XYZ file of C-alpha atoms in Angstrom:
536
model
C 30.863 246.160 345.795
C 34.545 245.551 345.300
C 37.331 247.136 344.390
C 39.041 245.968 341.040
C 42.260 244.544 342.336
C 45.306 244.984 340.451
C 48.581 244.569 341.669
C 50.355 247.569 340.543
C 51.749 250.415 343.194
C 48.885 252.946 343.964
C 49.244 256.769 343.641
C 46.628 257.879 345.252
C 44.253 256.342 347.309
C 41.322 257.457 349.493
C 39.792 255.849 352.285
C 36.409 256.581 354.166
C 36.013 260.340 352.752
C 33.690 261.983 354.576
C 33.560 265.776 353.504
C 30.630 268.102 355.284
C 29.965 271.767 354.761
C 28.836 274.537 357.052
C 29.761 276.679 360.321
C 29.387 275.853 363.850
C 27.321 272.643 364.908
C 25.317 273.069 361.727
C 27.480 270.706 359.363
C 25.953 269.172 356.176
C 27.918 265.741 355.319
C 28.243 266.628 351.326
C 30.526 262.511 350.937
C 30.386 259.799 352.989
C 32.988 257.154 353.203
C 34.085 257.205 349.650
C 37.276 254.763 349.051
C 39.092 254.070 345.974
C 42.356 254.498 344.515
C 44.231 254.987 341.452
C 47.263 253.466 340.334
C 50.207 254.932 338.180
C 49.425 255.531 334.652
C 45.999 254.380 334.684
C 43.048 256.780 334.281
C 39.718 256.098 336.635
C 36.327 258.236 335.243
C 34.350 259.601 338.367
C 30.754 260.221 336.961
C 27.701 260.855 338.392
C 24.968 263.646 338.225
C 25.965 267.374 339.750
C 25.256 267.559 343.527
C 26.702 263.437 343.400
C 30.160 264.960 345.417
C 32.434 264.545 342.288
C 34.202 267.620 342.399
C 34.019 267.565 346.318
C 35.929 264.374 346.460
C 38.431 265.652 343.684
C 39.318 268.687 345.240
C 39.785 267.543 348.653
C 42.545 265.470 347.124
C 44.520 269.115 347.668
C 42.380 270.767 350.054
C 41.304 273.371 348.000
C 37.877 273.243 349.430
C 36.617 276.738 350.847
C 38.440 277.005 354.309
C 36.119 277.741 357.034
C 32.957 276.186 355.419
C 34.563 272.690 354.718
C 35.132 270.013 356.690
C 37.397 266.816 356.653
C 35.071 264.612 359.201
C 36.865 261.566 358.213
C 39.352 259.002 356.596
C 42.483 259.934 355.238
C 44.324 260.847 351.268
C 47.593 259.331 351.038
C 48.990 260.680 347.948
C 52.552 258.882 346.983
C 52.637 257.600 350.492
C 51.784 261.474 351.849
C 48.566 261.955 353.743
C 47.462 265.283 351.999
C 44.671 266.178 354.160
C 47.231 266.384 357.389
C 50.404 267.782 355.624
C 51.530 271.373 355.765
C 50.732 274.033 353.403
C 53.811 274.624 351.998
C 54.214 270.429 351.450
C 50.861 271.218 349.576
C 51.985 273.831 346.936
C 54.925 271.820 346.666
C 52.428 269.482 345.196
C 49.811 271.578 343.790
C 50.349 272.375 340.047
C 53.703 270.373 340.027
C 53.112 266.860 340.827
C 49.228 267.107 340.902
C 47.633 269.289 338.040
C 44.197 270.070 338.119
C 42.083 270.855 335.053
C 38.924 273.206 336.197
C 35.303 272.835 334.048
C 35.439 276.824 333.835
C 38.402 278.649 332.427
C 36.943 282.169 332.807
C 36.627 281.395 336.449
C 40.380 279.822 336.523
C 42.598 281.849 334.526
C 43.217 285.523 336.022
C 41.789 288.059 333.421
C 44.301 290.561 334.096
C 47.228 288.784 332.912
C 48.235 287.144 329.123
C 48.300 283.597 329.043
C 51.291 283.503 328.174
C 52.405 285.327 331.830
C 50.313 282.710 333.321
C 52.175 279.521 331.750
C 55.444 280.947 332.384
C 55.162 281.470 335.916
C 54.140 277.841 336.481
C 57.116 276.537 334.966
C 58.961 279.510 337.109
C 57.623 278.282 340.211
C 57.737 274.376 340.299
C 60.622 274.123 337.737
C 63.231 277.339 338.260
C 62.781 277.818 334.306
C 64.239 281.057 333.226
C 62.106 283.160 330.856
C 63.327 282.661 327.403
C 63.143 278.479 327.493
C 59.603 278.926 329.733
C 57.989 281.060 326.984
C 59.396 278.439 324.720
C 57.938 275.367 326.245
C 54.381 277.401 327.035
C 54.598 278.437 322.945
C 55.507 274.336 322.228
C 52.557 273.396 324.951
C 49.477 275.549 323.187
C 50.711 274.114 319.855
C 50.523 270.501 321.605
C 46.594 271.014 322.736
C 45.759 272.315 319.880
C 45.685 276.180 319.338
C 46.186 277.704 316.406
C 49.031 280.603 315.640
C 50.366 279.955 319.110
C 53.285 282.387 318.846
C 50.607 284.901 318.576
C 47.714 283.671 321.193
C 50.531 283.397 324.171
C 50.108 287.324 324.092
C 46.262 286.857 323.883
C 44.256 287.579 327.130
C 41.876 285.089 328.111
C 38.489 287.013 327.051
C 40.495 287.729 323.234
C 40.419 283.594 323.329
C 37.328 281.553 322.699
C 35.759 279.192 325.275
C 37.462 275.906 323.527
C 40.544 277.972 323.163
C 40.533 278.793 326.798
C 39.968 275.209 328.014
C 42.731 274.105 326.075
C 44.891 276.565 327.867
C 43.954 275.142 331.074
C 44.745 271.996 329.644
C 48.542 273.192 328.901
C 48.920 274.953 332.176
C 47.623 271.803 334.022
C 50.404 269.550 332.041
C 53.607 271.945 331.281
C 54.784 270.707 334.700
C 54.528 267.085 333.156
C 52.793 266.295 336.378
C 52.151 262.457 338.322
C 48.250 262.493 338.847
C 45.985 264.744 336.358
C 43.213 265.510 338.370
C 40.605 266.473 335.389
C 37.117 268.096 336.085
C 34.947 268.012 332.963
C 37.742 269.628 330.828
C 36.379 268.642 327.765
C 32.720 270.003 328.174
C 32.996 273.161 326.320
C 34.733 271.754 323.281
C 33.580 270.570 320.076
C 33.506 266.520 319.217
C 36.869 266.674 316.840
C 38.697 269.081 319.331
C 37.633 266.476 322.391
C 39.065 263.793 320.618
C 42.129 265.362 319.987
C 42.381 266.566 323.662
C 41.826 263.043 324.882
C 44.280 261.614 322.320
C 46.516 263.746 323.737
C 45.839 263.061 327.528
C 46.319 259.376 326.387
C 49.383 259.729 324.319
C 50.855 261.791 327.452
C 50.140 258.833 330.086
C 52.053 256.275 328.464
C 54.837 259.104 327.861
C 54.995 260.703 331.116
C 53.466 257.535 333.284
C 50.990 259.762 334.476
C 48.240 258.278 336.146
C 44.375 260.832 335.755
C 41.396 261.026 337.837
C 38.720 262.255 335.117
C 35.264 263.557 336.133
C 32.538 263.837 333.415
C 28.957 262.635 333.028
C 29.666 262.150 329.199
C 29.817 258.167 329.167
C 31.024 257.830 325.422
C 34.148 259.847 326.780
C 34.313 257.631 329.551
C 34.164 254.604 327.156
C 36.963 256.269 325.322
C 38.986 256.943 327.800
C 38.680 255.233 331.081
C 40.443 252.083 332.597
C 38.133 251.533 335.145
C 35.053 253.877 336.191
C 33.728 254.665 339.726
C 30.057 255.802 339.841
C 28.612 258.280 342.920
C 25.200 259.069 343.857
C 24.123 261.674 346.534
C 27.598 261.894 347.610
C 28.284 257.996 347.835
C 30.056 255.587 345.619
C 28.028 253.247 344.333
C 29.871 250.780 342.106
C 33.533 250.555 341.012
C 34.397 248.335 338.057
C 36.858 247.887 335.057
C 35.471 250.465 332.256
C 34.486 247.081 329.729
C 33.007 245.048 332.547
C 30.424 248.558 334.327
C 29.472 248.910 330.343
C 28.670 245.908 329.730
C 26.960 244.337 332.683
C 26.147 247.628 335.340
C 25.375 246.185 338.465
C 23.641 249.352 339.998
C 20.549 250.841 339.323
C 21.998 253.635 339.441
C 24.375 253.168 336.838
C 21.713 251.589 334.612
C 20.222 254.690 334.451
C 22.654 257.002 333.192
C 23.746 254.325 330.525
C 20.467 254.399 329.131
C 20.130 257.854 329.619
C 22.390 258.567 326.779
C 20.323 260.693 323.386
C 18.003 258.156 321.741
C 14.971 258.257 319.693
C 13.819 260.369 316.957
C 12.777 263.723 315.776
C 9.063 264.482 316.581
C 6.941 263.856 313.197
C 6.210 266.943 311.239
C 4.397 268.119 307.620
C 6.895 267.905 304.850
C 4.465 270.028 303.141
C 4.922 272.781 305.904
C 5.214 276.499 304.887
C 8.379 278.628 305.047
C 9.314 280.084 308.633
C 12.461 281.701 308.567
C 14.880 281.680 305.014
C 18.258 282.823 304.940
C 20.301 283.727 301.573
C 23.893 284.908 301.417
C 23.786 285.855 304.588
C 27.451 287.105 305.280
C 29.011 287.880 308.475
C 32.415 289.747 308.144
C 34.085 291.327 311.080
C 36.386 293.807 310.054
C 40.180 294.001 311.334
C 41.010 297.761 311.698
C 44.878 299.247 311.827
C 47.492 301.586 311.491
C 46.883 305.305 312.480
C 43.519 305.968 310.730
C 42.357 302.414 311.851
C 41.732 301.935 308.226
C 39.503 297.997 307.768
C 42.902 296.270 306.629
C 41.378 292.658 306.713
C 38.114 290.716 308.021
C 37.585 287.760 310.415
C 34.759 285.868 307.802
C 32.762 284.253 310.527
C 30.061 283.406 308.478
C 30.120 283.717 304.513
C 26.935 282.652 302.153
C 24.745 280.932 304.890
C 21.468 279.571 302.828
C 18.638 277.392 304.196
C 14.707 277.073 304.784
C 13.560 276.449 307.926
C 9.919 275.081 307.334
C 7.530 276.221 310.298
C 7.428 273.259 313.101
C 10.555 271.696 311.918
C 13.866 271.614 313.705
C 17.693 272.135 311.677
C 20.506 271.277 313.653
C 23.580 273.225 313.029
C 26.815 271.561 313.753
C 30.293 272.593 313.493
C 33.892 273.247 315.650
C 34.127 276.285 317.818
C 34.977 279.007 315.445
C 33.160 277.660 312.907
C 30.259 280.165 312.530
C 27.294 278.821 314.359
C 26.756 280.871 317.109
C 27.493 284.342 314.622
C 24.526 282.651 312.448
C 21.999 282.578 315.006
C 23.135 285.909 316.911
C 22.364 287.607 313.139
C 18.872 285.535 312.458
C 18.176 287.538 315.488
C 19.205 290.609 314.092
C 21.865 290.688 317.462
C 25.061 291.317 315.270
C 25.462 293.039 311.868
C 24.996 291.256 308.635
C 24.558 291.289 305.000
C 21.696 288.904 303.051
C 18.555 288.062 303.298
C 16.808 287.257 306.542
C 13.066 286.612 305.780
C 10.599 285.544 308.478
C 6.999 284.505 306.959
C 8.241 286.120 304.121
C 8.988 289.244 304.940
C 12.486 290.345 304.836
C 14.334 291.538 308.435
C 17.065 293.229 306.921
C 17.304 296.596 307.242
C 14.886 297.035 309.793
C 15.549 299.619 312.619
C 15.281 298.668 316.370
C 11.288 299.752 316.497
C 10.528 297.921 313.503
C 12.235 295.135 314.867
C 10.253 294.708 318.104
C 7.036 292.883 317.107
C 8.837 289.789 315.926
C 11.251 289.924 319.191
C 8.346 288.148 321.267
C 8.086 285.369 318.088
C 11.679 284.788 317.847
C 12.876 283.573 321.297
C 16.536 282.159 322.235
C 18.183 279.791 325.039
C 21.477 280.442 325.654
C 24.041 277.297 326.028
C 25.028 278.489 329.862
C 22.358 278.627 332.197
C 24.253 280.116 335.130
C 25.571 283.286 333.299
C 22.054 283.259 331.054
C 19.910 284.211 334.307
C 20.304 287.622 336.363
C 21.094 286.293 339.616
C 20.264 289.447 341.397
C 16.638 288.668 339.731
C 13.813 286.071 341.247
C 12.640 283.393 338.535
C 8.975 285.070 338.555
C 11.115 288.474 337.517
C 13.378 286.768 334.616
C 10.420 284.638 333.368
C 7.939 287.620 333.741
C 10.564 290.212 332.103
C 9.468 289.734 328.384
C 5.769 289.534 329.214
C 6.550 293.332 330.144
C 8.396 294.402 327.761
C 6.174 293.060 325.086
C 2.383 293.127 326.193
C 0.129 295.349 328.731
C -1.254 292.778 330.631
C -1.817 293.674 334.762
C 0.389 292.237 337.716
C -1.989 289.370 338.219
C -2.027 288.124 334.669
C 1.623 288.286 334.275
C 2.065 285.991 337.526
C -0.786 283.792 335.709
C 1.040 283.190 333.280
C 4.221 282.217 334.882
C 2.729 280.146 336.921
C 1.470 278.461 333.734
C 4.581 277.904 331.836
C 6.801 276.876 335.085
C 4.207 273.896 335.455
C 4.900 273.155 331.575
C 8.414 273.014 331.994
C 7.919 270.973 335.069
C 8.812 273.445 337.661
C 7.037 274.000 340.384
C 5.079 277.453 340.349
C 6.086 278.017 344.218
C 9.340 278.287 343.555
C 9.061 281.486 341.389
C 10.291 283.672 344.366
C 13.175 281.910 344.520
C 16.576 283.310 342.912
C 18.385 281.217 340.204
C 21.328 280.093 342.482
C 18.570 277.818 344.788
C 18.264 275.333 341.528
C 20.648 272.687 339.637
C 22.053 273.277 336.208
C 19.066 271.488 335.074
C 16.384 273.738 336.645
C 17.913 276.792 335.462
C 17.760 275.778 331.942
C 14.088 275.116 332.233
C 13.561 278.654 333.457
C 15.510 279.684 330.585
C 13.075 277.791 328.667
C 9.764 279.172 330.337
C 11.605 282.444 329.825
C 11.118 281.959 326.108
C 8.180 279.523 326.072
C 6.228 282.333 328.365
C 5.857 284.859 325.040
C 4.551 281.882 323.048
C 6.659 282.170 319.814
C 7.071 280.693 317.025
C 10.777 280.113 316.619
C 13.271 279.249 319.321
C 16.920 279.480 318.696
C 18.432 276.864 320.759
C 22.185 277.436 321.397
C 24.244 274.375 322.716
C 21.148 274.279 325.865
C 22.195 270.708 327.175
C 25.566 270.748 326.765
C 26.444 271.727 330.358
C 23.845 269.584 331.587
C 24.175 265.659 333.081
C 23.321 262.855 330.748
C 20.336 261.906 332.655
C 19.059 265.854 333.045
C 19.877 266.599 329.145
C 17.613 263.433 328.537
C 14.941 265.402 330.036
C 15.395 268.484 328.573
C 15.295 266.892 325.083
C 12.151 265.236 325.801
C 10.962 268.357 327.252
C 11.796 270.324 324.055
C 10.044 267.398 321.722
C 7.155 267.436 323.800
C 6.795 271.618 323.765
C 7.658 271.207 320.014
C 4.779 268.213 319.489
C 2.200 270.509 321.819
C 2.949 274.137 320.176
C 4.532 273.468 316.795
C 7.103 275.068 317.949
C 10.420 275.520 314.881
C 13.740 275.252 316.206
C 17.603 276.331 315.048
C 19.060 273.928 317.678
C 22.901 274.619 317.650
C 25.183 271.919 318.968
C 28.378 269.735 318.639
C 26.732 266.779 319.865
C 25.657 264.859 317.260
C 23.400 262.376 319.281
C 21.852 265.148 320.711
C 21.267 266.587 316.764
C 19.971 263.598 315.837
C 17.751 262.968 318.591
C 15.747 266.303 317.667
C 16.585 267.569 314.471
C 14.814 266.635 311.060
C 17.643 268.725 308.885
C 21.273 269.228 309.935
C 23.613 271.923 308.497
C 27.818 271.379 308.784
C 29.742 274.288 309.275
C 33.813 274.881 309.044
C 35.390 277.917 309.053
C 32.263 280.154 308.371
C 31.263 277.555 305.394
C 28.803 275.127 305.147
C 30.605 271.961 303.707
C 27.158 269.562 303.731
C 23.870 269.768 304.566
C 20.783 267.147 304.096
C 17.643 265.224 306.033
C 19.270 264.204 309.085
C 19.029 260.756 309.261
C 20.397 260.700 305.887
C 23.222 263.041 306.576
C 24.489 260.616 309.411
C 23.714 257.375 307.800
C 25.825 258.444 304.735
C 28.219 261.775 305.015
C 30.061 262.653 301.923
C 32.193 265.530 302.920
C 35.340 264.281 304.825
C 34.766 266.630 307.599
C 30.629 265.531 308.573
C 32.413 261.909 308.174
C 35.177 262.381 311.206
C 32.770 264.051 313.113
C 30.259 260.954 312.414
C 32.974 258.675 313.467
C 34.110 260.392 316.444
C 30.215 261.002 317.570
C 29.950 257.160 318.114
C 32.610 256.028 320.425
């Protein structure tokens, strides 16, 4: 394994990297020995499944590992000819946020609730740049308008839980760049958005390189934005690197197995086969979603937000329709009112008999049919909960069965989602990402219903993991005959699973049709970009 050489000045380069965790003589080595380096104005992907030492490696760049716990056991960072892991702190925050900016995957975690975004961009400029208040608020208005957000005069007084998750990643994305920094240090920043947002956001990263010179370390484990977006691509595995190679050259000849697998692993194959001639499961008609936008003194209903405005489709029992759309487009509110979880205003039938209008006991036998899995399964699970607990939750809620026959049972449906049923008295922060959206599944699977509601559930997950998961849910659809309202903006993923697919904008749908179809020939202008940007 080699090192691409290319005679251009490095920025940044890293030699032996050996990174352990722990206190006392107990030390686990997390890296070991990782060397590469990055030149100016070129962009190298770091990929690789979670646990590989990805983030590790990128944030030990600026030491912002967890003091005490972490440890540097060898090889040195020279950043700019700087060795960052032996510097002071103060030479650090000199180069924290100005000349290195660092994109986080989770904006909740990273921007401080407390304080309008707006407060938080200006007092990045204040401290790197000396900017006074008037021109920062300026440039932090002109930056939100550059990545994308909408009304930005009005969302720099917004706090970060009044913005949306793609809204809030695109702040980070501003903060991260106002100080037009050397090295973008990038950590799955594009996970939570939609396809047509991510392609703006990496047009932009692009179009800012050759601008600024700036040179990006980008971490992902979504290949086509690698393809898109990388010059050359360095590939870890269980906290080693195992191949480094121009982007073209790993694509199109991968020399490890490693890195065979997760190119293959990318969504493939078909829906499961199903009766056209099945009946009706769940029907929607005008359903309407309006949210209503109170003011002055009598907080009089002076406007609405129209999340969702005439939804209409059939979903035909053991089928799957895949809804696809932007953030803010409507497809989330749409399954949160199927499941009678926020107020609406149509019809909801389910087998025929209408949903609407019934109270919260009426509601309660179809609860234990209609089952959901959210998108994020690290917020999804109570952590202060064992698995057997969350899994065995509903089973008490919604049948008498004893102690013995509720454990049973989840012993049964952890071995169908291929966990193992000794685990169960474990708590959710002992497994992966990938794990914890299988006991999200069991958690639904366990009441055996009829209709799942599957919101965004692979989109956090590694390419090789989501591959899993999607052949897990074919293979519990195949079994059970189970129906799913699978909810993504992946359209791989859609196509992978879904026999219908629904486009939403704005609240509307602009085209629906047979998947395959759909993909193969969009007519709405919209379903075509996001066709075109789905295949990179």
């Amino acid at each position: 394994m080699s090192e691409h050489s290319i005679k251009i000045e490095s920025l940044l380069k890293i030699e032996n990297l050996s990174v352990g965790f722990g206190r006392g003589d107990v030390i686990e080595k997390v890296t070991e020995q990782v060397s590469f380096s990055i030149n100016k104005g070129e962009t190298l992907a770091l990929v690789g499944e979670s646990g590989s030492g990805k983030s590790v490696t990128a944030n030990a760049i600026l030491k912002l590992l967890p003091k005490g716990s972490a440890h540097y056991l060898e090889g040195n960072i020279q950043f700019s000819g700087l060795d960052t892991l032996s510097c002071s702190e103060r030479q650090l925050r000199g180069i924290r946020g100005g000349r290195i900016g660092m994109i986080f995957q989770e904006p909740m975690v990273s921007l401080n609730p407390l304080h309008k975004i707006g407060k938080q961009l200006v007092e990045t400029l204040a401290i790197h740049r000396g900017v006074r208040q008037k021109k920062a608020e300026e440039q932090a208005i002109g930056w939100l308008a550059k990545v994308g957000i909408r009304h930005p005069e009005q969302k720099i007084n917004a706090y970060p839980h009044e913005l949306s998750g793609g809204e809030r990643q695109r702040v980070m994305i501003a903060m991260a760049l106002i100080n037009e920094p050397e090295l973008l240090i990038a950590d799955e920043p594009t996970t939570a958005l939609d396809v047509s947002v991510q392609a703006q956001i990496l047009d932009l990263l692009k179009a800012l390189q050759q601008e600024l010179g700036m040179a990006m370390l980008f971490i992902t484990h979504d290949l086509s934005i690698v393809r898109r977006i990388a010059d050359r691509v360095a590939v870890m595995q269980h906290g080693k690197l195992v191949e480094i190679e121009a982007c073209k050259t790993l694509f199109s000849a991968p020399k490890h197995p490693y890195t065979k697998l997760l190119i293959e692993s990318d969504p493939r194959g078909v829906p499961v086969n199903v009766d056209i001639n099945s009946p009706s499961l769940l029907a929607t008609e005008q359903l309407k979603v309006w949210f209503p936008i109170r003011g002055g003194l009598l907080r009089k209903t002076i406007a609405h937000i129209k999340a969702v405005t005439d939804m209409k489709f059939d979903l035909k029992k053991g089928h799957s329709i895949g809804l696809v759309g932007e953030s803010g487009s409507g497809k989330s509110t749409t399954g949160m009112a199927i499941l009678k979880l926020v107020d609406s205003e149509g019809s909801i039938r389910y087998q025929g008999n209408e949903l609407q209008g019934l109270d919260r006991k009426s509601m309660l036998p179809y609860r234990s049919r209609m089952q959901v899995v959210f998108q994020d399964p690290f917020s999804a699970l109570n952590p202060r909960m064992s698995v057997a607990q969350v899994i065995g939750e509903g089973l008490r809620v919604h049948f008498e069965h004893d102690e013995q026959t509720i454990d049973q049972l989840i012993c049964e449906v952890m071995k169908e989602v291929d966990l193992d049923p000794e685990t169960r008295h474990r708590y959710p922060n002992e497994f992966s990402g990938g794990q914890r959206q299988r006991i999200a599944i069991a958690r639904a699977l366990v009441l055996k219903p009829e209709f799942i509601l599957l919101d965004e559930p692979t989109s956090s997950l590694d390419r090789t993991v989501q591959a899993q998961v999607l052949d897990l849910l074919k293979s519990l659809q195949e079994k059970y005959g189970l129906t799913y309202l699978f909810i993504s903006h992946d359209l791989n993923v859609v196509k992978s699973l879904c026999h219908y697919t629904i486009v939403m904008k704005q609240g509307e749908i602009v085209e629906q049709g047979e998947t395959q179809a759909l993909f193969s020939k969009p007519s709405h202008p919209y379903t075509q970009e996001l066709v075109n940007l789905s295949i990179f």
